[in-house]
Amino acid sequence: MTRPSVTWPVVAVVAIGLVWAGHYVWSTVTNPLDSEEAAWLIRPLLWSLVLVAPFVLWTAVGRTLEKLETEDGESLAPLSRKAYVAGLPLLAVAIWVLGFLPATLVYTPLMCLALGERRPVAIALTTAILLAVIWVGFHIGLGIRMPLWPRGLG
Amino acid sequence: MIDLALIGDGATLLATWQMPLVIVGGMLLGLVIGAIPGMTAALGLAAILPLTFKLDALTALMLMTSVYTGSLTGGGFLAVLINTPGTPGAAATTFDGYPMAKAGRQNEALGLQIAASVVGGLISYLALLFFIQPMADFALLFGSAEMLFLTIFVLILIASLQRKSFARTIFAGIVGLLLSTIGTSVSTGVARGTYGLDALADGLPIILCVIGMFAIPELISIVAREAISVDPGRGAKARDIVAGMRDGLRYRWTWARGALIGTFVGLLPAAGATVASLLSYSAASRAAKPGERFGEGEPKGVVAAESANNASEGGAMAILMSLGIPGSASTAVISGAFLLHGLVPGPRLFIDNGDIVYGLILGNLLQMLALGVFAVAVASQIARIVTVPSRLLAPALTIIIALGAYSYRGLWEDIVITFAFGLIGYVFRRHHFTLIALMIGLFLGAQIDEDFVRFVILYGDRPATLLERPIVAAFAVLSLALIALQVRLAIRERRA
């Protein structure tokens, strides 16, 4: 038997893909503007997806890929991976609220610690290099306008 | 076909003291830009465009094309070192380049990549010098129907390379095509799938989606390891990179085939480099001898992909200069540089400014030779990345990716989109929904959408006439043959 942990994520991907694609096509064709032409490509793509889905599910409930999927060692089980994934939305929000420089100042040391780094000098150096890259490389060198500080301060 | 007097005039224009400076400066800048995840060649080119105001036309164009050449090769460094194609054209480089880096052979892989890039670029610019007109005529054979069938063929080709997950690869490709159509439909003006978000009105930022879905899953993967390489003792050694370059030159048939594929497929707008490198990789893996393990760190895989990737640059420049069509965002910015200096890309460019055009082609040949030297210098520094502890590397690269994402359009939402595609990429990769297929769908879908509308208007009532077009018929037959081959192999395996 294929393990449920191997089967269910595939079923979920297929289900989410089909639901999203169905809604995408439906919302396009029901657009009050003349949108039949806008769905000329996406409608056949939806049907192609529906056609392929059973074959994908068959490989998930069958044993075709079981060996591959249990050997790749990329699960989210290690704590460091969980911490890294959780840090992504937090970083995005921090950049929105604090701006790039404070967000980097907060995110980098905390994430380094969460991933197991215990040398203060290495953490400080990494943070300092990143702050320099943002300020000197991107802001001054490339002249990119970005929110460096919290809104209203920069 | 070729005007020797104009070539002589072009060579004379190159003999100025500024020329070596702009080639070296542009090349180094391009290599560094290409090696930053999230930074695109187009962004780097746009940033330096204002610097060219005071330069004469040829010097300005040489600076721009040096940055372009450098960034294409720099994008390949990322593909080898962190499994992230800096440009979509470098996607096939990850197949064997990254397994080599993980096994501690990153210097060799970088050497192979640099040698193949130099040779591929040289061959394509030589082809440009001698055959620019036939190359432009070839590109014009590809109309909307041909591009549509080419995309279908490429998706099936990728799926056939991923035999054990054939259905999932096709599924990922179709999802990619659907995602790429999000935004305002060019042909009807109807906003599709934007959920009212202004950031999606122009569609998804494709290059950021690609960076996110390749880089983030890799970072998720490496945080549970000490570093990228299993052999951290072997960090960066220029001598090993040069040895890798020597090795790369030994695979004559592989790089020659890759360069030819790259030069001609590179002519196709939007698709060029990506399709070329995948086709070249596919051709090399099908010609594999016993013992050659493509996908597990086979040097020929890196050579095949990168020679085609860089050779596509000549194709892209050919189509830009001869027809005035920019095939990518980068060549669109270069086209802007032409216009800024009073040169109009298109058929009259050769008549009115033939000396500058040939000067530019000769200068690009010189660039390719310089690339070999400077790429080794930059790569030997960047290769140290594989030995940096992942607990420091992952947060640092995440910040750089966020910076690159924000820089793209100045939108915070782009950071969210990049990270979201990172998580989608992780789930897809973990469960063998091939990311390359998703990327191809994303990258070609918008063009296909336009082509499909044109195709329905032209042939909607008589689709069978399509098969009278030889290129369409050829791609249709090849696609069906590939599917039949997969079915046959699956049945044989089941019986065994």
Coordinates of C-alpha atoms in Angstrom, one line a residue, chain A:
Chain A
M1 CA 0.0 0.0 0.0
T2 CA 1.1 3.5 -0.7
R3 CA 1.5 5.6 2.4
P4 CA -1.3 8.2 3.0
S5 CA 1.4 10.9 3.5
V6 CA 2.5 10.2 -0.1
T7 CA -1.0 10.1 -1.6
W8 CA -2.9 12.9 0.1
P9 CA -0.6 15.8 -0.9
V10 CA -0.8 14.8 -4.5
V11 CA -4.6 14.5 -4.3
A12 CA -4.7 17.9 -2.6
V13 CA -2.5 19.5 -5.3
V14 CA -4.8 18.1 -8.0
A15 CA -8.0 19.1 -6.2
I16 CA -6.7 22.7 -5.6
G17 CA -5.5 22.9 -9.1
L18 CA -8.8 21.8 -10.6
V19 CA -10.9 24.0 -8.3
W20 CA -8.8 27.1 -9.0
A21 CA -8.8 26.4 -12.7
G22 CA -12.5 25.9 -12.7
H23 CA -13.1 29.1 -10.8
Y24 CA -10.7 31.0 -13.0
V25 CA -12.5 29.9 -16.2
W26 CA -15.9 30.5 -14.7
S27 CA -15.1 34.0 -13.4
T28 CA -13.7 34.9 -16.9
V29 CA -16.7 33.7 -18.9
T30 CA -19.2 35.2 -16.6
N31 CA -17.4 38.6 -16.7
P32 CA -20.0 41.2 -17.8
L33 CA -17.7 42.4 -20.5
D34 CA -17.7 40.5 -23.8
S35 CA -15.3 37.8 -22.5
E36 CA -15.9 34.7 -24.6
E37 CA -12.8 35.5 -26.6
A38 CA -10.8 35.9 -23.3
A39 CA -11.6 32.3 -22.5
W40 CA -10.6 30.8 -25.9
L41 CA -7.3 29.4 -24.5
I42 CA -8.1 28.9 -20.9
R43 CA -11.2 26.8 -21.5
P44 CA -9.4 24.1 -23.4
L45 CA -6.6 24.3 -20.8
L46 CA -9.1 23.5 -18.1
W47 CA -10.4 20.5 -20.0
S48 CA -6.8 19.3 -20.6
L49 CA -6.2 19.6 -16.8
V50 CA -9.4 17.5 -16.2
L51 CA -8.2 14.9 -18.7
V52 CA -4.7 14.6 -17.1
A53 CA -5.9 14.6 -13.5
P54 CA -7.0 10.9 -13.3
F55 CA -3.6 9.8 -14.6
V56 CA -1.9 11.9 -11.9
L57 CA -4.2 10.4 -9.2
W58 CA -3.5 6.9 -10.6
T59 CA 0.3 7.4 -10.0
A60 CA -0.5 8.7 -6.5
V61 CA -2.6 5.8 -5.4
G62 CA -0.6 3.3 -7.3
R63 CA 3.0 2.6 -6.3
T64 CA 4.7 4.2 -9.3
L65 CA 6.4 7.0 -7.4
E66 CA 6.4 5.7 -3.9
K67 CA 10.1 4.9 -3.9
L68 CA 11.1 8.3 -5.1
E69 CA 8.8 10.1 -2.7
T70 CA 10.0 8.3 0.4
E71 CA 13.6 8.7 -0.4
D72 CA 14.1 12.3 -1.3
G73 CA 14.5 13.5 2.3
E74 CA 12.9 16.9 1.8
S75 CA 10.1 16.7 4.3
L76 CA 9.3 19.6 6.6
A77 CA 10.0 17.4 9.6
P78 CA 13.3 19.0 10.7
L79 CA 12.7 22.0 13.0
S80 CA 15.0 24.2 10.9
R81 CA 12.8 23.8 7.8
K82 CA 9.7 24.6 9.8
A83 CA 11.3 27.7 11.2
Y84 CA 12.5 28.8 7.7
V85 CA 9.1 28.4 6.1
A86 CA 7.4 30.2 9.0
G87 CA 9.9 33.0 8.6
L88 CA 8.9 33.8 5.0
P89 CA 5.5 35.4 5.7
L90 CA 7.0 37.1 8.8
L91 CA 9.7 38.7 6.7
A92 CA 7.2 39.9 4.0
V93 CA 5.1 41.5 6.7
A94 CA 8.2 43.0 8.5
I95 CA 9.3 44.6 5.2
W96 CA 5.8 46.1 4.8
V97 CA 5.6 47.4 8.3
L98 CA 9.2 48.3 9.2
G99 CA 10.9 48.8 5.8
F100 CA 13.9 46.9 4.5
L101 CA 16.7 48.0 7.0
P102 CA 14.8 47.3 10.3
A103 CA 13.3 44.2 8.9
T104 CA 16.7 42.9 7.9
L105 CA 18.1 43.9 11.3
V106 CA 15.4 41.8 13.0
Y107 CA 14.9 38.9 10.6
T108 CA 18.5 38.0 10.0
P109 CA 19.8 37.4 13.6
L110 CA 16.5 35.7 14.6
M111 CA 16.5 33.4 11.6
C112 CA 20.3 32.6 12.0
L113 CA 19.6 31.7 15.7
A114 CA 16.5 29.6 14.7
L115 CA 18.6 27.7 12.2
G116 CA 21.2 26.9 14.8
E117 CA 23.9 29.5 14.4
R118 CA 25.4 30.3 17.8
R119 CA 28.4 32.5 16.9
P120 CA 27.5 36.2 17.7
V121 CA 30.3 37.5 15.4
A122 CA 29.1 35.5 12.4
I123 CA 25.5 36.6 13.0
A124 CA 26.5 40.3 13.4
L125 CA 28.8 40.1 10.3
T126 CA 26.1 38.6 8.1
T127 CA 23.6 41.2 9.2
A128 CA 26.0 44.0 8.7
I129 CA 26.9 42.8 5.1
L130 CA 23.2 42.6 4.2
L131 CA 22.5 46.1 5.5
A132 CA 25.4 47.3 3.5
V133 CA 24.2 45.5 0.3
I134 CA 20.7 47.1 0.8
W135 CA 22.0 50.6 1.5
V136 CA 25.1 50.8 -0.7
G137 CA 24.4 48.3 -3.5
F138 CA 20.7 48.6 -4.1
H139 CA 19.7 52.1 -2.8
I140 CA 22.8 54.1 -3.7
G141 CA 24.5 52.0 -6.4
L142 CA 21.5 50.9 -8.5
G143 CA 19.4 53.9 -7.4
I144 CA 16.4 51.7 -6.6
R145 CA 13.7 53.5 -4.6
M146 CA 12.6 51.2 -1.8
P147 CA 11.0 51.6 1.7
L148 CA 14.2 51.6 3.8
W149 CA 12.5 52.7 7.1
P150 CA 9.0 52.3 8.7
R151 CA 6.3 54.2 6.7
G152 CA 6.3 57.9 7.5
L153 CA 9.9 57.9 8.7
G154 CA 11.8 57.2 5.4

